[in-house]
Amino acid sequence: MGATFKKRHRLTKRAEFVRLTRLGTRCDSTHFFSVMLPGTGPDSRLGVTVTRRVGCAVVRTRIKRLVREHFRLNRQVFKSPYDINVIAKNGAKLADNGALFSSLEALFSRVEKLASS
């Protein structure tokens, strides 16, 4: 399995995000929370939401890039496909990259535990 982040690994349509928000299971970590549902396709897919409240465009883009990179490197953790939307909390703008990665690590381990149960 390659470590690229192709379009089939992304949530792209508004309806997909709305479905996740309405029906999904929520999971928290220090700087992020996620909403997840069992996937409909063969691969797990990721959506990233970072609102303007979190920070300026540079900060939001940095956070989105880190979330995508973490998912890209760790998506094989999920045994079955899941749709996951990772949403940044307000405090994420003050955290350095190491803290964000450890928060994502904790979040994805919780998501994986929920997925396997």
PDB file of C-alpha atoms in Angstrom, residues 3-111:
ATOM      1  CA  ALA A   3       1.616   6.308   1.307  1.00  0.00           C
ATOM      2  CA  THR A   4       0.108   8.853  -1.075  1.00  0.00           C
ATOM      3  CA  PHE A   5      -2.992  10.889  -0.238  1.00  0.00           C
ATOM      4  CA  LYS A   6      -5.224  10.420  -3.265  1.00  0.00           C
ATOM      5  CA  LYS A   7      -8.698  11.763  -3.879  1.00  0.00           C
ATOM      6  CA  ARG A   8     -10.287   8.435  -2.961  1.00  0.00           C
ATOM      7  CA  HIS A   9      -8.879   8.920   0.561  1.00  0.00           C
ATOM      8  CA  ARG A  10     -10.606  12.308   1.055  1.00  0.00           C
ATOM      9  CA  LEU A  11     -14.071  13.448   2.012  1.00  0.00           C
ATOM     10  CA  THR A  12     -14.907  16.025  -0.647  1.00  0.00           C
ATOM     11  CA  LYS A  13     -18.639  16.682  -0.701  1.00  0.00           C
ATOM     12  CA  ARG A  14     -20.661  18.713   1.765  1.00  0.00           C
ATOM     13  CA  ALA A  15     -23.239  15.925   2.018  1.00  0.00           C
ATOM     14  CA  GLU A  16     -20.533  13.571   3.316  1.00  0.00           C
ATOM     15  CA  PHE A  17     -19.576  16.020   6.076  1.00  0.00           C
ATOM     16  CA  VAL A  18     -23.241  16.590   7.009  1.00  0.00           C
ATOM     17  CA  ARG A  19     -23.861  12.820   7.161  1.00  0.00           C
ATOM     18  CA  LEU A  20     -20.859  12.378   9.456  1.00  0.00           C
ATOM     19  CA  THR A  21     -21.952  15.209  11.741  1.00  0.00           C
ATOM     20  CA  ARG A  22     -25.493  13.904  11.986  1.00  0.00           C
ATOM     21  CA  LEU A  23     -24.824  10.183  12.392  1.00  0.00           C
ATOM     22  CA  GLY A  24     -21.202   9.837  13.488  1.00  0.00           C
ATOM     23  CA  THR A  25     -19.513   8.933  16.738  1.00  0.00           C
ATOM     24  CA  ARG A  26     -17.464  11.695  18.370  1.00  0.00           C
ATOM     25  CA  CYS A  27     -14.013  11.224  19.876  1.00  0.00           C
ATOM     26  CA  ASP A  28     -11.799  13.856  21.609  1.00  0.00           C
ATOM     27  CA  SER A  29      -8.123  14.574  22.168  1.00  0.00           C
ATOM     28  CA  THR A  30      -6.241  17.631  23.429  1.00  0.00           C
ATOM     29  CA  HIS A  31      -6.215  19.746  20.262  1.00  0.00           C
ATOM     30  CA  PHE A  32      -8.687  17.897  18.016  1.00  0.00           C
ATOM     31  CA  PHE A  33     -11.919  15.998  17.982  1.00  0.00           C
ATOM     32  CA  SER A  34     -13.206  13.683  15.313  1.00  0.00           C
ATOM     33  CA  VAL A  35     -16.482  12.373  14.024  1.00  0.00           C
ATOM     34  CA  MET A  36     -16.432   8.929  12.420  1.00  0.00           C
ATOM     35  CA  LEU A  37     -18.693   6.445  10.669  1.00  0.00           C
ATOM     36  CA  PRO A  38     -18.067   3.126   8.941  1.00  0.00           C
ATOM     37  CA  GLY A  39     -17.069   3.871   5.360  1.00  0.00           C
ATOM     38  CA  THR A  40     -19.008   3.045   2.232  1.00  0.00           C
ATOM     39  CA  GLY A  41     -16.012   2.460  -0.051  1.00  0.00           C
ATOM     40  CA  PRO A  42     -12.927   0.248   0.034  1.00  0.00           C
ATOM     41  CA  ASP A  43     -10.643   2.844   1.694  1.00  0.00           C
ATOM     42  CA  SER A  44     -10.774   4.980   4.828  1.00  0.00           C
ATOM     43  CA  ARG A  45     -11.385   8.639   3.998  1.00  0.00           C
ATOM     44  CA  LEU A  46     -10.402  11.818   5.827  1.00  0.00           C
ATOM     45  CA  GLY A  47     -11.954  15.249   6.059  1.00  0.00           C
ATOM     46  CA  VAL A  48     -10.295  18.130   7.895  1.00  0.00           C
ATOM     47  CA  THR A  49     -12.170  21.105   9.329  1.00  0.00           C
ATOM     48  CA  VAL A  50     -10.271  24.100  10.700  1.00  0.00           C
ATOM     49  CA  THR A  51     -12.441  27.164  11.285  1.00  0.00           C
ATOM     50  CA  ARG A  52     -11.329  30.793  11.187  1.00  0.00           C
ATOM     51  CA  ARG A  53     -11.663  30.897  14.952  1.00  0.00           C
ATOM     52  CA  VAL A  54      -8.535  28.725  15.158  1.00  0.00           C
ATOM     53  CA  GLY A  55      -6.293  31.263  13.454  1.00  0.00           C
ATOM     54  CA  CYS A  56      -5.213  33.024  10.292  1.00  0.00           C
ATOM     55  CA  ALA A  57      -4.858  31.238   6.946  1.00  0.00           C
ATOM     56  CA  VAL A  58      -1.220  30.318   7.544  1.00  0.00           C
ATOM     57  CA  VAL A  59      -2.045  28.637  10.860  1.00  0.00           C
ATOM     58  CA  ARG A  60      -5.093  26.832   9.454  1.00  0.00           C
ATOM     59  CA  THR A  61      -3.117  25.522   6.487  1.00  0.00           C
ATOM     60  CA  ARG A  62      -0.301  24.282   8.754  1.00  0.00           C
ATOM     61  CA  ILE A  63      -2.783  22.382  10.919  1.00  0.00           C
ATOM     62  CA  LYS A  64      -4.547  20.853   7.907  1.00  0.00           C
ATOM     63  CA  ARG A  65      -1.221  19.786   6.408  1.00  0.00           C
ATOM     64  CA  LEU A  66      -0.189  18.066   9.658  1.00  0.00           C
ATOM     65  CA  VAL A  67      -3.517  16.228   9.969  1.00  0.00           C
ATOM     66  CA  ARG A  68      -3.357  15.008   6.361  1.00  0.00           C
ATOM     67  CA  GLU A  69       0.256  13.882   6.783  1.00  0.00           C
ATOM     68  CA  HIS A  70      -0.555  11.957   9.958  1.00  0.00           C
ATOM     69  CA  PHE A  71      -3.510  10.233   8.281  1.00  0.00           C
ATOM     70  CA  ARG A  72      -1.469   9.454   5.175  1.00  0.00           C
ATOM     71  CA  LEU A  73       1.224   7.729   7.212  1.00  0.00           C
ATOM     72  CA  ASN A  74      -1.147   5.891   9.595  1.00  0.00           C
ATOM     73  CA  ARG A  75      -4.269   4.992   7.632  1.00  0.00           C
ATOM     74  CA  GLN A  76      -3.343   1.274   7.521  1.00  0.00           C
ATOM     75  CA  VAL A  77      -4.207   1.183  11.257  1.00  0.00           C
ATOM     76  CA  PHE A  78      -7.891   0.858  10.381  1.00  0.00           C
ATOM     77  CA  LYS A  79      -8.826  -2.743   9.625  1.00  0.00           C
ATOM     78  CA  SER A  80     -12.049  -1.746   7.873  1.00  0.00           C
ATOM     79  CA  PRO A  81     -12.796   1.506   6.016  1.00  0.00           C
ATOM     80  CA  TYR A  82     -14.004   4.519   8.000  1.00  0.00           C
ATOM     81  CA  ASP A  83     -15.001   8.058   7.107  1.00  0.00           C
ATOM     82  CA  ILE A  84     -13.355  10.427   9.591  1.00  0.00           C
ATOM     83  CA  ASN A  85     -13.642  14.189   9.955  1.00  0.00           C
ATOM     84  CA  VAL A  86     -10.925  15.703  12.148  1.00  0.00           C
ATOM     85  CA  ILE A  87     -11.875  19.108  13.572  1.00  0.00           C
ATOM     86  CA  ALA A  88      -9.276  21.389  15.154  1.00  0.00           C
ATOM     87  CA  LYS A  89     -10.026  22.932  18.536  1.00  0.00           C
ATOM     88  CA  ASN A  90      -9.252  26.556  19.309  1.00  0.00           C
ATOM     89  CA  GLY A  91      -6.063  25.786  21.251  1.00  0.00           C
ATOM     90  CA  ALA A  92      -4.421  24.062  18.276  1.00  0.00           C
ATOM     91  CA  LYS A  93      -3.056  27.368  16.987  1.00  0.00           C
ATOM     92  CA  LEU A  94      -0.789  27.747  20.031  1.00  0.00           C
ATOM     93  CA  ALA A  95       0.619  24.212  19.902  1.00  0.00           C
ATOM     94  CA  ASP A  96       3.848  23.277  18.180  1.00  0.00           C
ATOM     95  CA  ASN A  97       4.042  20.481  15.612  1.00  0.00           C
ATOM     96  CA  GLY A  98       5.165  17.880  18.149  1.00  0.00           C
ATOM     97  CA  ALA A  99       2.199  18.565  20.416  1.00  0.00           C
ATOM     98  CA  LEU A 100      -0.190  18.419  17.460  1.00  0.00           C
ATOM     99  CA  PHE A 101       1.273  15.101  16.296  1.00  0.00           C
ATOM    100  CA  SER A 102       0.987  13.580  19.782  1.00  0.00           C
ATOM    101  CA  SER A 103      -2.600  14.825  20.041  1.00  0.00           C
ATOM    102  CA  LEU A 104      -3.364  13.259  16.649  1.00  0.00           C
ATOM    103  CA  GLU A 105      -1.688  10.029  17.771  1.00  0.00           C
ATOM    104  CA  ALA A 106      -3.962   9.901  20.829  1.00  0.00           C
ATOM    105  CA  LEU A 107      -7.016  10.749  18.727  1.00  0.00           C
ATOM    106  CA  PHE A 108      -6.327   8.079  16.113  1.00  0.00           C
ATOM    107  CA  SER A 109      -5.698   5.426  18.767  1.00  0.00           C
ATOM    108  CA  ARG A 110      -9.078   6.250  20.342  1.00  0.00           C
ATOM    109  CA  VAL A 111     -10.743   6.206  16.926  1.00  0.00           C
TER     110      VAL A 111
END
